[in-house]
Every structure is written in C-alpha cells, then in structure tokens.
Coordinates of C-alpha atoms and ligand atoms in Angstrom, one line a residue:
X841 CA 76.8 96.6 125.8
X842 CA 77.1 98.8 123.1
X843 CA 74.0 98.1 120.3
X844 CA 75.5 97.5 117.0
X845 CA 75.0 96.1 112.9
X846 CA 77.3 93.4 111.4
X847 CA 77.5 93.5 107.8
X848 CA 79.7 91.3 106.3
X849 CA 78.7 91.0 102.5
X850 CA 81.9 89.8 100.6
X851 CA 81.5 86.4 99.6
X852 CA 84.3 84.5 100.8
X853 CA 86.0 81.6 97.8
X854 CA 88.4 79.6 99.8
X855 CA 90.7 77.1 99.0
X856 CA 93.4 75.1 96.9
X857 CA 90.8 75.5 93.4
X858 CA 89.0 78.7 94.5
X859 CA 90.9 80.7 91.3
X860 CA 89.1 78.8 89.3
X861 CA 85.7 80.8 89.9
X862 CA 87.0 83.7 89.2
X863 CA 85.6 85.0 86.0
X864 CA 81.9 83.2 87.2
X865 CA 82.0 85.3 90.3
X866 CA 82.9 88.8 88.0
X867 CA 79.9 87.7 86.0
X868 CA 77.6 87.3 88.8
X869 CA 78.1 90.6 90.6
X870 CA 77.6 92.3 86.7
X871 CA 81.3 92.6 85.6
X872 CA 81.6 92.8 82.0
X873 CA 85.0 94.9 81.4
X874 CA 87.6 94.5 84.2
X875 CA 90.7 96.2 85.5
X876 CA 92.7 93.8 87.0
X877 CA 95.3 95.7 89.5
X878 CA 98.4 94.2 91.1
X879 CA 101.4 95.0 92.9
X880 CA 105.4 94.9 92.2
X881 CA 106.3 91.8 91.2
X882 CA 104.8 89.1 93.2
X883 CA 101.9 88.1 91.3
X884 CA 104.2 88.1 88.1
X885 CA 106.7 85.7 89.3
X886 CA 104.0 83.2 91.2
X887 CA 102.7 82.4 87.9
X888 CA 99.4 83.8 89.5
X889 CA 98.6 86.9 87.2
X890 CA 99.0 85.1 83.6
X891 CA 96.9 82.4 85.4
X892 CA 93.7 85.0 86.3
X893 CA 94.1 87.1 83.3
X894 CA 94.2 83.4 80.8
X895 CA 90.8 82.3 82.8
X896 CA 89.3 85.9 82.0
X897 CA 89.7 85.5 78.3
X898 CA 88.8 82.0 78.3
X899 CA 85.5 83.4 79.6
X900 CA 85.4 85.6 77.3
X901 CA 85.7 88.7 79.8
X902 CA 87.3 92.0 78.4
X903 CA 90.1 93.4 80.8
X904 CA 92.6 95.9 80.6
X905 CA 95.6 95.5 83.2
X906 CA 97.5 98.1 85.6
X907 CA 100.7 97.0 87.9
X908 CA 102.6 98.7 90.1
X909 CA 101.1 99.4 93.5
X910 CA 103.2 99.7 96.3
X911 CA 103.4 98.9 100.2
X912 CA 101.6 102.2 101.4
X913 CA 99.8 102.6 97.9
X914 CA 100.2 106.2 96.1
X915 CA 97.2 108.3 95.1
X916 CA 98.8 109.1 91.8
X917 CA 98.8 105.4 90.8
X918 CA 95.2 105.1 91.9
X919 CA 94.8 108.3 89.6
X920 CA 96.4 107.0 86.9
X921 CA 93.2 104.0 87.2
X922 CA 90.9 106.0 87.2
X923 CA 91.7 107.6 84.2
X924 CA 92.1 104.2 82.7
X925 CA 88.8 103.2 83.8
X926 CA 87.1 106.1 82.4
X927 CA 89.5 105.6 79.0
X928 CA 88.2 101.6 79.2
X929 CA 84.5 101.9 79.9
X930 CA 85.6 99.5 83.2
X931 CA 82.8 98.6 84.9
X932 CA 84.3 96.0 87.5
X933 CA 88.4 96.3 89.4
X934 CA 89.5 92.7 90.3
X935 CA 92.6 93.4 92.8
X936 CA 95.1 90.5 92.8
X937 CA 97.5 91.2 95.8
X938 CA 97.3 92.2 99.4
X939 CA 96.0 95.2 101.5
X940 CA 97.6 98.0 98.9
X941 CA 96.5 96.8 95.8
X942 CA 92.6 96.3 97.2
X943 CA 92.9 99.6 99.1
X944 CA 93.8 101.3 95.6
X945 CA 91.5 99.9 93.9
X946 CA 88.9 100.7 96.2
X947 CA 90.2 104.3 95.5
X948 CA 89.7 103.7 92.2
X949 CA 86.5 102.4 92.4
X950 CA 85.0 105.3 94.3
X951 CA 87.0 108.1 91.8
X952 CA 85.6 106.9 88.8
X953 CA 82.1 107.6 89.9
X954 CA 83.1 111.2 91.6
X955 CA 82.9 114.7 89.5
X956 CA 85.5 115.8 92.1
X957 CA 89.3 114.6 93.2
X958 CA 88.7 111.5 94.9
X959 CA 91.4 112.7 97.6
X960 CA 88.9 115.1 99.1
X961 CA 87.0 111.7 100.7
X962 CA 89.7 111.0 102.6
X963 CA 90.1 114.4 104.1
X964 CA 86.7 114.4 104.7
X965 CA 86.0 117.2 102.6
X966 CA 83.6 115.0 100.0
X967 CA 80.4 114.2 100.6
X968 CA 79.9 110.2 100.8
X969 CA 79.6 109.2 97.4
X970 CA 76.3 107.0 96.3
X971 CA 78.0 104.8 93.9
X972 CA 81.1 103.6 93.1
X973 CA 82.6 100.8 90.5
X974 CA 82.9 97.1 92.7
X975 CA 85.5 95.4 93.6
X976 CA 87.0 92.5 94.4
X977 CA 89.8 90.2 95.8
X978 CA 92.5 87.9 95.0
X979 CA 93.8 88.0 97.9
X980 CA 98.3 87.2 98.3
X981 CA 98.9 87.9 101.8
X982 CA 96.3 87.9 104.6
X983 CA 97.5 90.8 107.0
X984 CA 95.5 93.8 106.1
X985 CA 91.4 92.2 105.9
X986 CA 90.5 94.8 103.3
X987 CA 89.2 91.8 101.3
X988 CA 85.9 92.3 103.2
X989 CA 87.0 95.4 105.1
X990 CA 85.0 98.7 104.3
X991 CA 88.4 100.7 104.6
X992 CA 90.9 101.9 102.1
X993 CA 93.9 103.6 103.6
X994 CA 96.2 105.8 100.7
X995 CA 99.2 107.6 100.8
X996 CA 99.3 111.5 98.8
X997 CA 103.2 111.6 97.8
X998 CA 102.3 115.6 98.4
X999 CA 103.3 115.9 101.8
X1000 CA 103.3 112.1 102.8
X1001 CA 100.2 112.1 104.2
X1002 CA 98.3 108.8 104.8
X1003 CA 94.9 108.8 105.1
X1004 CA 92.1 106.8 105.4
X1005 CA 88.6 106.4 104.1
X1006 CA 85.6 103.9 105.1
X1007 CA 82.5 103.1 103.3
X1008 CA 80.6 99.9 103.3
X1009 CA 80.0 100.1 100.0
X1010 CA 83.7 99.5 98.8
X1011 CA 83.1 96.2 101.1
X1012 CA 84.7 93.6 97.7
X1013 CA 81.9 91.8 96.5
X1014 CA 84.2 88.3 96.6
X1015 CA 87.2 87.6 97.8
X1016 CA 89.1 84.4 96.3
X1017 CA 91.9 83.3 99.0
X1018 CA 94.1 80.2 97.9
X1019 CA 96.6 79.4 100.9
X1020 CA 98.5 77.7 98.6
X1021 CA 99.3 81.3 97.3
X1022 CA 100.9 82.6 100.2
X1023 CA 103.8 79.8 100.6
X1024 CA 105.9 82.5 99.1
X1025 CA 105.0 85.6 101.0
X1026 CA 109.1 86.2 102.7
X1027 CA 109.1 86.1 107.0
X1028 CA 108.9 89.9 107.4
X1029 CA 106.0 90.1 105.6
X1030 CA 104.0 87.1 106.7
X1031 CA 105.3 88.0 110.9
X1032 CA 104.0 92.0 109.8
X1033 CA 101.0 90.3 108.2
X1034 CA 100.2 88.5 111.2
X1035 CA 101.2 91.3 113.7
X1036 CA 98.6 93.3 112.0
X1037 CA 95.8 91.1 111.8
X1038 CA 96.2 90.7 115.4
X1039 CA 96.1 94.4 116.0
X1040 CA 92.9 94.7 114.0
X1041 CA 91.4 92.2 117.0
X1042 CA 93.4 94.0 119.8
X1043 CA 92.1 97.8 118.9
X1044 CA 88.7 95.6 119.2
X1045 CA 89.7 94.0 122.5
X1046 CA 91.2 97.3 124.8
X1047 CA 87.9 98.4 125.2
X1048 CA 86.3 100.6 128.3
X1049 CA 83.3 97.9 127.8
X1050 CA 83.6 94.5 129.1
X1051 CA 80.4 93.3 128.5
X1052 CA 79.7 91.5 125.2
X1053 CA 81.5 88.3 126.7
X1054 CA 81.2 86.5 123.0
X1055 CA 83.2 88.9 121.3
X1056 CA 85.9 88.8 123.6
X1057 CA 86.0 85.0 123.5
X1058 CA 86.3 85.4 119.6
X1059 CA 88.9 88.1 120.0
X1060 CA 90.7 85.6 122.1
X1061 CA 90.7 82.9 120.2
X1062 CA 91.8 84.6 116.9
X1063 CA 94.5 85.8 118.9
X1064 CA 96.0 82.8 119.9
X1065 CA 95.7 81.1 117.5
X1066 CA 97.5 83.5 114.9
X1067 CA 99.8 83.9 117.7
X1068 CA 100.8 79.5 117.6
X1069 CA 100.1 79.4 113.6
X1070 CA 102.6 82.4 112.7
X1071 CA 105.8 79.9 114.3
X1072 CA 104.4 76.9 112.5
X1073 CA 104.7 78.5 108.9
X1074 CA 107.8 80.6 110.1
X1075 CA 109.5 76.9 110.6
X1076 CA 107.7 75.6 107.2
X1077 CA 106.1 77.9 105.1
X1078 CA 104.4 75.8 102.8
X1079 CA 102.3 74.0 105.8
X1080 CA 99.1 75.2 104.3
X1081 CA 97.0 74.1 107.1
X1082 CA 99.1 76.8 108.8
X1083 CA 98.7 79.0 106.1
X1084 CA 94.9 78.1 106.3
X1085 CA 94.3 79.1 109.4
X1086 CA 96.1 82.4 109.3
X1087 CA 94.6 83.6 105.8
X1088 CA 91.4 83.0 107.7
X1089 CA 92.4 85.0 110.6
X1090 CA 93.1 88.3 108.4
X1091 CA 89.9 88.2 107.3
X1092 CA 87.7 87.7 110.5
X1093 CA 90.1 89.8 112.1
X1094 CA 88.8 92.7 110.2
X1095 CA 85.2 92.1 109.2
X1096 CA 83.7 93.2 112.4
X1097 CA 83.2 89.9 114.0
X1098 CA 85.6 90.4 116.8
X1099 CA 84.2 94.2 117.3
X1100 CA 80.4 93.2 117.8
X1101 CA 79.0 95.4 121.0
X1102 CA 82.0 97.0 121.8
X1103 CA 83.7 100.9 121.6
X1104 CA 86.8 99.9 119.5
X1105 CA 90.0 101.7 119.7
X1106 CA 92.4 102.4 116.7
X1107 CA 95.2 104.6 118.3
X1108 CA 97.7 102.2 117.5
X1109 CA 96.6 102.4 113.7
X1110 CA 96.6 106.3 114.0
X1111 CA 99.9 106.6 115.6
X1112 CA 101.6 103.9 113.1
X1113 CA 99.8 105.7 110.3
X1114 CA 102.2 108.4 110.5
X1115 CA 104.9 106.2 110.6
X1116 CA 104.4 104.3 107.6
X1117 CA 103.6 107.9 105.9
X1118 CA 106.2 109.2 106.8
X1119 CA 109.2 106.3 106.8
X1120 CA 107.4 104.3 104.2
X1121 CA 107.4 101.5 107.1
X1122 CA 105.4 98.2 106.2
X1123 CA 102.3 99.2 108.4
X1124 CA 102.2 96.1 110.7
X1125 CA 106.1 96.4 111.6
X1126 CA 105.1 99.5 112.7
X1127 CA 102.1 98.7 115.2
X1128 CA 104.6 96.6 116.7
X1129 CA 106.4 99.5 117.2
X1130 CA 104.0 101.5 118.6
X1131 CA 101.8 98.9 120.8
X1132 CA 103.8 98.3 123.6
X1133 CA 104.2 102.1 124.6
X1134 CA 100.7 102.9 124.0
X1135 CA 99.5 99.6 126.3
X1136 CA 102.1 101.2 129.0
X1137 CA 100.5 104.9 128.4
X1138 CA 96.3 104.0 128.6
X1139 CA 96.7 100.4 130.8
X1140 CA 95.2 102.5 134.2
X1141 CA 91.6 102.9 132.1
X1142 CA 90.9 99.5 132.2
X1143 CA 93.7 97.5 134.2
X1144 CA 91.6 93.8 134.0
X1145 CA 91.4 94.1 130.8
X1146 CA 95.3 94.0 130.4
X1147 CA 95.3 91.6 133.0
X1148 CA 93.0 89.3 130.5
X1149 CA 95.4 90.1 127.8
X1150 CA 98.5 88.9 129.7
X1151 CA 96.6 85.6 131.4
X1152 CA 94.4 84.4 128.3
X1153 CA 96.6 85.4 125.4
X1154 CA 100.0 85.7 126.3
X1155 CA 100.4 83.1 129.1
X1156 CA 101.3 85.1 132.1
X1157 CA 100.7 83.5 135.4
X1158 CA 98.0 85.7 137.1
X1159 CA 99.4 87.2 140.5
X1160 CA 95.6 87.9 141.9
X1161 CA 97.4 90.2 144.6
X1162 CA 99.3 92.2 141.8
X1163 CA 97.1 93.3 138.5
X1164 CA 99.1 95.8 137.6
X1165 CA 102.4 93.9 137.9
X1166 CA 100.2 91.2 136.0
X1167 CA 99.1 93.3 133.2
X1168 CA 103.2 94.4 132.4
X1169 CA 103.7 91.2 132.5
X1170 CA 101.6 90.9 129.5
X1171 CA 103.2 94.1 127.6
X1172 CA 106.3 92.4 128.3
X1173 CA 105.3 89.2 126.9
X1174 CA 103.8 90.6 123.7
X1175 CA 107.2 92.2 123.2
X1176 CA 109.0 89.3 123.2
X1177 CA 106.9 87.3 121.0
X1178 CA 107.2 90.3 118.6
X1179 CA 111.0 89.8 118.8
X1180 CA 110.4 86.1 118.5
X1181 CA 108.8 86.8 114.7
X1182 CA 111.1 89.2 113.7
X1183 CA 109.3 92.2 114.3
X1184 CA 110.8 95.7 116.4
X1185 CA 109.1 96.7 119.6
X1186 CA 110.3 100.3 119.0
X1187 CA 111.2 103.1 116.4
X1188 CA 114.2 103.0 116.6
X1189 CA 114.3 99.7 115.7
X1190 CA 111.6 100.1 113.3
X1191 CA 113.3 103.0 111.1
X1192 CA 117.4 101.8 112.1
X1193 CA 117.7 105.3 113.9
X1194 CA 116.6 107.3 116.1
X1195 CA 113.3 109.0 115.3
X1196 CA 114.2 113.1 116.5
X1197 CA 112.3 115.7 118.3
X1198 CA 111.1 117.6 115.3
X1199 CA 109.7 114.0 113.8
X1200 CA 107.8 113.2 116.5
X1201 CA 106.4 117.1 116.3
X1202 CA 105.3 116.8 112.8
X1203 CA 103.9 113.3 113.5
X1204 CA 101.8 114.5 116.1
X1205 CA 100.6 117.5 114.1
X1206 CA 99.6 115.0 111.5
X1207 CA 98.2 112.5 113.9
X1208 CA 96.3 115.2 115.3
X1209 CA 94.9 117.1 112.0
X1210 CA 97.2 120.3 113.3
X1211 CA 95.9 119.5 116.7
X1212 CA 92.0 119.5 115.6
X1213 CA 91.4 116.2 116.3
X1214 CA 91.8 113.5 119.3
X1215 CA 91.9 109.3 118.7
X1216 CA 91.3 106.5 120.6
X1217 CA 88.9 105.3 123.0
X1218 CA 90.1 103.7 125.9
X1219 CA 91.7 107.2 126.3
X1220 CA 90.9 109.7 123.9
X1221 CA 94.2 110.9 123.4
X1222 CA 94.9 114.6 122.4
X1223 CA 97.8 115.8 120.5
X1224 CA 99.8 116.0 123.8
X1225 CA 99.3 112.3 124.6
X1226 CA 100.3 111.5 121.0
X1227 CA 103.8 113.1 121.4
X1228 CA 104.0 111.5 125.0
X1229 CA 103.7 108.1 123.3
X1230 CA 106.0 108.4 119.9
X1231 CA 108.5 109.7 122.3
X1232 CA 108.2 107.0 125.0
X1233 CA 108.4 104.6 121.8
X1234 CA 111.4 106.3 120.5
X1235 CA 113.3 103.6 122.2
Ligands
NZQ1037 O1 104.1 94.3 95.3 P1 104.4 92.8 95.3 O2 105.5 92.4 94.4 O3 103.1 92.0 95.1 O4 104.9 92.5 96.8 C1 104.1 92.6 97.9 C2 104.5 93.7 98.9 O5 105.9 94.0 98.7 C3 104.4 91.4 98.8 N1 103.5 90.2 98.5 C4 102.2 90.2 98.5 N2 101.8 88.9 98.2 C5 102.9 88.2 98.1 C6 104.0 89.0 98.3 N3 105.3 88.5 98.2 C7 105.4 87.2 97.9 N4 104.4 86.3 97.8 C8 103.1 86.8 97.9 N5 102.1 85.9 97.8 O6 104.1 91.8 100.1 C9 104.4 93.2 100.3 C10 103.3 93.8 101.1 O7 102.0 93.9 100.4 P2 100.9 94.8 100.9 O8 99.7 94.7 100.0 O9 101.4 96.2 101.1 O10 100.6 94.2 102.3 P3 99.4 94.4 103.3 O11 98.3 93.5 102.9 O12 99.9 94.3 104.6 O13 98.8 95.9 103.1 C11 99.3 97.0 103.7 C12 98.5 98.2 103.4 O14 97.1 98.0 103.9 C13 96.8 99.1 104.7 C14 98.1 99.5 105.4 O15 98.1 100.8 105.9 C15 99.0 99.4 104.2 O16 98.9 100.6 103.4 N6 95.7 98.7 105.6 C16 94.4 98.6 105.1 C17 93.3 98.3 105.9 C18 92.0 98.1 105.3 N7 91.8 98.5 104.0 O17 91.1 97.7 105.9 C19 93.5 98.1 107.3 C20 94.8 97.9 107.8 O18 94.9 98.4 109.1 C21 95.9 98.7 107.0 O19 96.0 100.1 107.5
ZN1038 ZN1 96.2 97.4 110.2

C-alpha cells in the first residue's frame, strides 16, 4: 500500500440556502475586494449572478466583475484578470460556474502574485510560486471537482495547447453548491459532467496496487451510484435528491478520497487533453472517447482489476473460468452505458469525422512533450503507445 497525505481544506456550503453565506464566508477567509468570474451566459439567465453580486453589496463587499470564460478556458481571458486584479487592488476571486471558470481563476489567482507570465507554471518552467490570491466556488455544474481540486487545467489559443497545473494552495477556500442550481445544466453537459467525475474515480481505481481495500470500496460506490443517479435526472432534471447526490459525487470524486494509498493513473485525462485542445471538445465527452480503447490497450497489467470493474460496477456476470472474456465484458458494458447518456465511445463520434493520421501525430507529439515525456501508470505509456491508442479510438 502506497503511504500517502489527504488534504482536503475547502470548506464545503451545501444545500437549497447555502448562497446565502456567501459574502460571510469571503469575509472569513480575509476577502475585502472581490473579482467575481463567470462563464457565457448561464449564470446571467439563472438569475444566479445579480443574486451573488446583490448579497456582496448588501454586505458591504467591494467587487469588480469579469464574464466570459469558456468550456476549455483561454489564458488570455485569465490574463485579462489578472490585469484587472492588479488595476482593482483584488484581494479575493469568487468563481461562480463550473470547472473553467474555477480553473481560470485559479490562473488568476496564482498570476497576480507572479513577477513572471503565469503560463510558464504550467509548462513547468516557473518555480512553484509561495503565494497566490484565494479562491473560491459557486459551483453550477458538478463534473470537473476543481471546487476542492488542487488542479487548474488552461488552454494557450497560441498553438492550442492545454495544459495543466497543480498546487494545493489554489485548493478554493469554500465551495457553495446549491443542487437546486444545476436543474438547468442541458443532458450533454450534465451526462459529460457525470462521465468525468467518474473518470476522476476510475484513473484512481486501474491501479497496479490492489491493496488499500477502503479506497476501492469508496471508488466503487461513487461509481455506481453516479452511474443509477445520472438516468434519474436525465428522466427529471429537477429531482434534486438526484441532483444531490451527483453534485456530491463531483466533489469526492476529485478530492483525493477515492485515491488514498494507491498509484493513480491519468492517461485517459492526458490523451483527452489533446482532444479537447485541439477540437475544443467538452473534456468529459471526450474521456468517453478515449476510455474504452485505452481499457482494451493496458487491461493485461492488471486483468482482476478489470474483472472488478465489469462484476462490481457494471453488472457483468463473472465467468470465473474466463477473466479476460469477463473483463471485455465490462469495456463493453461501460460503452453502452456511455451510449445510454448520450455520450460517443469514439472520435469519430466525438469530433463528427474522422480524426486523420497527421492529427493523431501532432496529438501524440503534444501528449508526449515532443516525445520527452511518458503518462500513465498501470502502463507507462510512451509516445508510441499514445498513437497506438488515438488510432485504435479513431473508430
Ligand atoms: O458558460 P456558461 O454559459 O456558464 O455555460 C456553461 C458551459 O457552456 C454550462 N453551464 C454551467 N453551469 C450551468 C451551465 N448551463 C446551464 N446551467 C448551469 N447551471 O456548462 C458548460 C460547461 O461548463 P464548464 O465549466 O466548462 O464545465 P466543467 O465543469 O466540465 O469544466 C470543464 C473544464 O475543467 C477542466 C477540463 O479540462 C475543462 O477545461 N478540468 C479541470 C479539473 C480540475 N481543475 O481539477 C479536472 C478535470 O479533469 C478537468 O480536466
Ligand atoms: Zn476530468
């Protein structure tokens, strides 16, 4: 079993009233001037931004507002905050949205406090920085778990590069998460949302190490139940015990509960990373693109696991004289409940074409830091095995 620390500081507001802390809970982690950062559109319409932004200046908390971050959120936007912070005197970014807004203003957050481009952290080329401005959640779709996640992942327009950057210091401080606020969220989005959160827990659970039996029953659970709860509130979407239950799920799915004592993965997020950089994809459409091939590709370093998978998550009956037949059986099954929510099981059906050769080249040289780095653990997988796997999800 592999040793490990679980640090999980964000304090978590959840429920039908939770907005209603929200300028307290700026005040008690020392907010005094606040950016609040949202999205397209979404907040606007819900009614949800005027409401914040009204209960900030009934507090009598200074703010200064900035819209406009998109799915696979820009650098450019995020250096247009920074620029507003410094303007501002911001000492605090509220993020009202989903996994792009928090990321940029996590990128925010860490650029206001750097002398240098804040783009150099994520390509490694920055040291870690010592302080950065806090942050925290309103959180509009669970999918992502950035709302207590260390990560932020951005996208340079320059070359459509995505990249991603982790710190436990950009962990938010709060996160408010109102169910009630997701009744709107449109199927894609809440089945991609879903798809993703479940992915967080699978790069968690396809693990060399089989050892820390508690995790694994966590990782289980999460993922059957998201995998019952997503059909509930496809049928009704405003069942917000439904809703509940899966806003919860984003979040443990990504804090590190479901990764305590074991080598975790992330291949899938690697390989879809690309994608989404490159196709402007919503991220978890595109794991669901790129799972099913990868299982296929690494299943031989750890065959019971798979067969776990397919008998404990997915409902396959276990033939005892046939693992591997067993754990394909489980691939297969995933694949049709990704089909079941709407979601494509291949790139082609991802991007409405097929992907070519010379794509799935430049993917891999990105993947693959022009063929400097490996990723995964199950099976480290070198740029070679990178290719092998876009092209056997070319479909
Ligand atoms: O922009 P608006 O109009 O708000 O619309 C958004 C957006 O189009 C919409 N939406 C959000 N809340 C809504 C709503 N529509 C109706 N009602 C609501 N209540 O949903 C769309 C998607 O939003 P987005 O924030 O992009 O979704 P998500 O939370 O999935 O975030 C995706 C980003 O997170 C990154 C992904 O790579 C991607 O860039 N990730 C971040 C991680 C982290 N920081 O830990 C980990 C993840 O693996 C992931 O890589
Ligand atoms: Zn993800």
């Amino acid at each position: 079993m592999k040793d490990f620390n679980y640090y999980a500081p964000t304090e978590v507001v959840f429920g039908e009233q939770s907005e209603e802390q929200v300028a307290h809970l700026i005040k008690k982690y020392g907010g005094t001037k606040v950016l609040v950062h949202y999205g397209g559109k979404s907040a606007e319409r819900s009614g949800l931004l005027d409401k914040i932004c009204d209960l900030l200046s009934k507090d009598g908390l200074a703010f200064v507002k900035l819209g406009g971050v998109v799915p696979n959120p820009r650098l450019s936007l995020a250096k247009k905050g920074i620029e507003l912070c410094r303007h501002e005197g911001v000492d605090f970014i509220l993020a009202v949205g989903g996994g792009s807004v928090i990321d940029s203003a996590k990128c925010i957050g860490y650029g206001v406090c750097m002398n240098e481009d804040v783009w150099n952290l994520y390509l490694g080329q920055a040291e870690a920085p010592k302080t950065m401005l806090p942050i925290a959640a309103v959180l509009t779709i669970p999918a992502a778990g950035s709302e207590m996640s260390e990560a932020s992942v951005i996208t340079n327009e320059d070359g459509d590069v995505k990249l991603g950057y982790s710190n436990n210091m950009s962990r938010p401080k709060f996160a408010i998460m109102n169910p009630r606020r997701t009744f709107t969220l449109p199927p894609y989005q809440t089945a991609a949302g879903v798809t993703d959160m479940m992915m967080h827990t699978m790069e968690r659970y396809f693990t060399k190490d089989d050892d820390m039996d508690l995790t694994t029953d966590l990782a289980e659970a999460v993922l059957r139940r998201m995998k019952t709860a997503v059909f509930d509130v496809l049928k009704n979407p405003e069942d917000y015990r439904q809703r509940a239950q899966i806003m919860w799920g984003g979040s443990i799915a990504h804090n590190g509960l479901t990764g305590c004592g074991v080598q975790d993965d992330w291949a899938t997020h690697q390989l879809e990373h690309e994608l989404s950089g490159m196709f402007d994809v919503t991220h978890g459409a595109g794991l669901a693109a790129i799972w099913p091939s990868w299982a296929r590709y690494v299943m031989h370093e750890n065959l019971s696991r798979f067969v776990r998978f397919a008998v404990n998550v997915m409902d396959v009956p276990n033939d005892f004289s046939d693992p591997e037949g067993t754990a394909i059986k489980g691939i297969e099954a995933t694949e049709r409940f990704y089909h079941a929510i709407g979601m494509p099981i291949n790139i082609r059906e991802l991007i409405g074409r097929e992907i070519t050769d010379e794509e799935i080249r430049e993917m891999t040289r990105k993947c693959s830091r022009n063929y400097t780095h490996t990723c995964g653990a199950l099976k480290v997988l070198k740029a070679e095995d990178m290719e092998a796997i876009y092209k056997m999800a070319r479909g």
